[in-house]
Tab-separated table of C-alpha atoms and ligand atoms in Angstrom:
chain	number	residue	atom	x	y	z
A	1	UNK	CA	-10.351	-54.705	19.264
A	2	UNK	CA	-12.776	-52.435	17.921
A	3	UNK	CA	-12.363	-50.109	20.930
A	4	UNK	CA	-8.863	-49.641	20.430
A	5	UNK	CA	-9.636	-49.019	16.426
A	6	UNK	CA	-12.183	-46.198	17.280
A	7	UNK	CA	-9.762	-44.716	19.992
A	8	UNK	CA	-6.992	-44.493	17.297
A	9	UNK	CA	-9.585	-42.896	14.787
A	10	UNK	CA	-10.633	-40.368	17.148
A	11	UNK	CA	-7.013	-39.548	18.141
A	12	UNK	CA	-6.288	-39.190	14.167
A	13	UNK	CA	-9.356	-36.734	13.900
A	14	UNK	CA	-8.160	-34.886	16.830
A	15	UNK	CA	-4.617	-34.405	15.517
A	16	UNK	CA	-5.961	-33.454	12.107
A	17	UNK	CA	-7.968	-30.789	13.774
A	18	UNK	CA	-4.853	-29.396	15.433
A	19	UNK	CA	-2.934	-29.509	12.355
A	20	UNK	CA	-5.375	-27.667	10.362
A	21	UNK	CA	-5.754	-25.031	13.066
A	22	UNK	CA	-1.935	-24.803	13.301
A	23	UNK	CA	-1.770	-24.232	9.618
A	24	UNK	CA	-4.714	-21.583	9.519
A	25	UNK	CA	-2.937	-19.509	12.134
A	26	UNK	CA	0.657	-19.883	10.426
A	27	UNK	CA	-1.105	-18.678	7.180
A	28	UNK	CA	-2.712	-15.681	8.617
A	29	UNK	CA	0.410	-14.547	10.391
A	30	UNK	CA	2.559	-15.101	7.130
A	31	UNK	CA	-0.011	-12.716	5.409
A	32	UNK	CA	0.514	-9.865	8.020
A	33	UNK	CA	4.488	-10.007	8.151
A	34	UNK	CA	5.861	-6.467	8.770
A	35	UNK	CA	2.427	-5.196	9.616
A	36	UNK	CA	1.088	-4.894	6.283
A	37	UNK	CA	-1.391	-7.274	4.955
A	38	UNK	CA	-0.352	-8.771	1.749
A	39	UNK	CA	-2.591	-10.917	-0.470
A	40	UNK	CA	-1.408	-14.392	-1.253
A	41	UNK	CA	0.515	-14.512	-4.538
A	42	UNK	CA	-1.692	-15.257	-7.520
A	43	UNK	CA	-4.941	-14.413	-5.548
A	44	UNK	CA	-5.312	-11.022	-7.002
A	45	UNK	CA	-4.699	-9.649	-10.405
A	46	UNK	CA	-1.589	-7.559	-10.686
A	47	UNK	CA	-2.270	-3.813	-9.825
A	48	UNK	CA	-0.954	-0.954	-11.965
A	49	UNK	CA	1.424	1.265	-10.166
A	50	UNK	CA	2.349	4.685	-11.525
A	51	UNK	CA	5.189	6.563	-9.989
A	52	UNK	CA	5.565	10.231	-8.983
A	53	UNK	CA	9.003	11.578	-8.018
A	54	UNK	CA	9.553	14.436	-5.976
A	55	UNK	CA	12.629	16.377	-7.536
A	56	UNK	CA	14.607	19.633	-7.229
A	57	UNK	CA	14.854	21.866	-10.257
A	58	UNK	CA	16.374	25.159	-10.365
A	59	UNK	CA	16.258	25.401	-6.466
A	60	UNK	CA	12.615	24.550	-6.551
A	61	UNK	CA	10.970	21.405	-5.516
A	62	UNK	CA	8.245	19.779	-7.702
A	63	UNK	CA	6.294	16.850	-8.270
A	64	UNK	CA	7.308	15.098	-11.512
A	65	UNK	CA	4.915	14.729	-13.387
A	66	UNK	CA	2.868	17.733	-12.486
A	67	UNK	CA	-0.283	15.942	-14.058
A	68	UNK	CA	-0.652	12.168	-14.059
A	69	UNK	CA	-3.419	10.286	-15.811
A	70	UNK	CA	-4.312	6.839	-14.442
A	71	UNK	CA	-6.952	4.354	-14.602
A	72	UNK	CA	-9.370	3.716	-11.743
A	73	UNK	CA	-8.062	1.226	-9.355
A	74	UNK	CA	-4.523	1.996	-10.161
A	75	UNK	CA	-1.710	2.776	-7.460
A	76	UNK	CA	0.323	5.897	-7.307
A	77	UNK	CA	3.865	5.640	-5.611
A	78	UNK	CA	5.446	8.910	-4.911
A	79	UNK	CA	9.005	8.965	-3.806
A	80	UNK	CA	10.968	11.841	-2.552
A	81	UNK	CA	14.135	12.059	-4.624
A	82	UNK	CA	15.146	15.401	-3.045
A	83	UNK	CA	17.226	16.008	0.090
A	84	UNK	CA	14.217	18.059	1.680
A	85	UNK	CA	11.140	16.724	3.409
A	86	UNK	CA	7.744	17.124	1.832
A	87	UNK	CA	4.188	16.004	2.358
A	88	UNK	CA	1.676	14.621	-0.414
A	89	UNK	CA	-1.466	16.227	0.684
A	90	UNK	CA	-4.712	16.136	-1.222
A	91	UNK	CA	-6.535	19.362	-1.299
A	92	UNK	CA	-9.878	17.858	-0.651
A	93	UNK	CA	-8.469	15.282	2.126
A	94	UNK	CA	-8.761	12.405	-0.053
A	95	UNK	CA	-5.299	11.102	0.711
A	96	UNK	CA	-2.301	12.437	2.604
A	97	UNK	CA	1.132	11.371	4.130
A	98	UNK	CA	1.416	10.735	7.731
A	99	UNK	CA	3.928	13.475	8.551
A	100	UNK	CA	6.619	14.269	6.012
A	101	UNK	CA	8.495	12.271	3.491
A	102	UNK	CA	12.289	12.267	4.187
A	103	UNK	CA	14.715	11.592	1.334
A	104	UNK	CA	14.126	8.331	-0.345
A	105	UNK	CA	10.894	7.914	1.526
A	106	UNK	CA	7.861	6.657	-0.486
A	107	UNK	CA	3.873	7.244	-0.147
A	108	UNK	CA	1.344	5.165	-1.882
A	109	UNK	CA	-2.312	5.592	-2.459
A	110	UNK	CA	-4.745	3.710	-4.595
A	111	UNK	CA	-7.459	5.567	-6.442
A	112	UNK	CA	-10.931	3.781	-6.594
A	113	UNK	CA	-12.957	6.788	-7.848
A	114	UNK	CA	-12.684	8.715	-11.036
A	115	UNK	CA	-11.902	12.370	-10.946
A	116	UNK	CA	-9.253	14.917	-10.916
A	117	UNK	CA	-7.392	15.076	-7.585
A	118	UNK	CA	-5.282	18.021	-6.822
A	119	UNK	CA	-2.775	17.815	-4.040
A	120	UNK	CA	0.173	20.003	-2.766
A	121	UNK	CA	3.111	19.930	-0.259
A	122	UNK	CA	2.293	21.497	2.988
A	123	UNK	CA	6.058	22.423	3.715
A	124	UNK	CA	6.308	24.300	0.216
A	125	UNK	CA	2.934	25.508	-0.720
A	126	UNK	CA	4.061	26.195	-4.098
A	127	UNK	CA	4.302	22.473	-4.986
A	128	UNK	CA	1.197	21.603	-6.757
A	129	UNK	CA	0.018	18.642	-9.037
A	130	UNK	CA	-2.830	16.792	-10.050
A	131	UNK	CA	-3.745	13.208	-10.426
A	132	UNK	CA	-6.422	12.477	-13.033
A	133	UNK	CA	-8.408	9.220	-12.635
A	134	UNK	CA	-10.362	7.912	-15.546
A	135	UNK	CA	-13.076	5.218	-15.040
B	1	CU	CU1	7.944	20.243	-0.257
């Protein structure tokens, strides 16, 4: 009788182990859906996101706003609202798009150090703008 009890107990422990492992694997898979790592809801404080639009004004393209001031730790989201392709390229190599942004495409970068970050578009070198990050 005791042998039967201890066997089923071991069986339950084994089953629990398998369930725990399966759950852990499923959770880590869920966190990486679409190839981007996301933080489970509620685990991290909400991040401030500021937007810069790439627009066309009088046949010229520009970053709007040209100068954006944000707090350290904030994210900037660039959206190409024009029908031409552009890049968002840091003058110092701090950040840059992978290739060009086509119409409606976006680029995000989180600024973790204070300072003035000048950037431009390599397709249209006259397109210049600055992100000012305050501590
Ligand atoms: Cu451009």
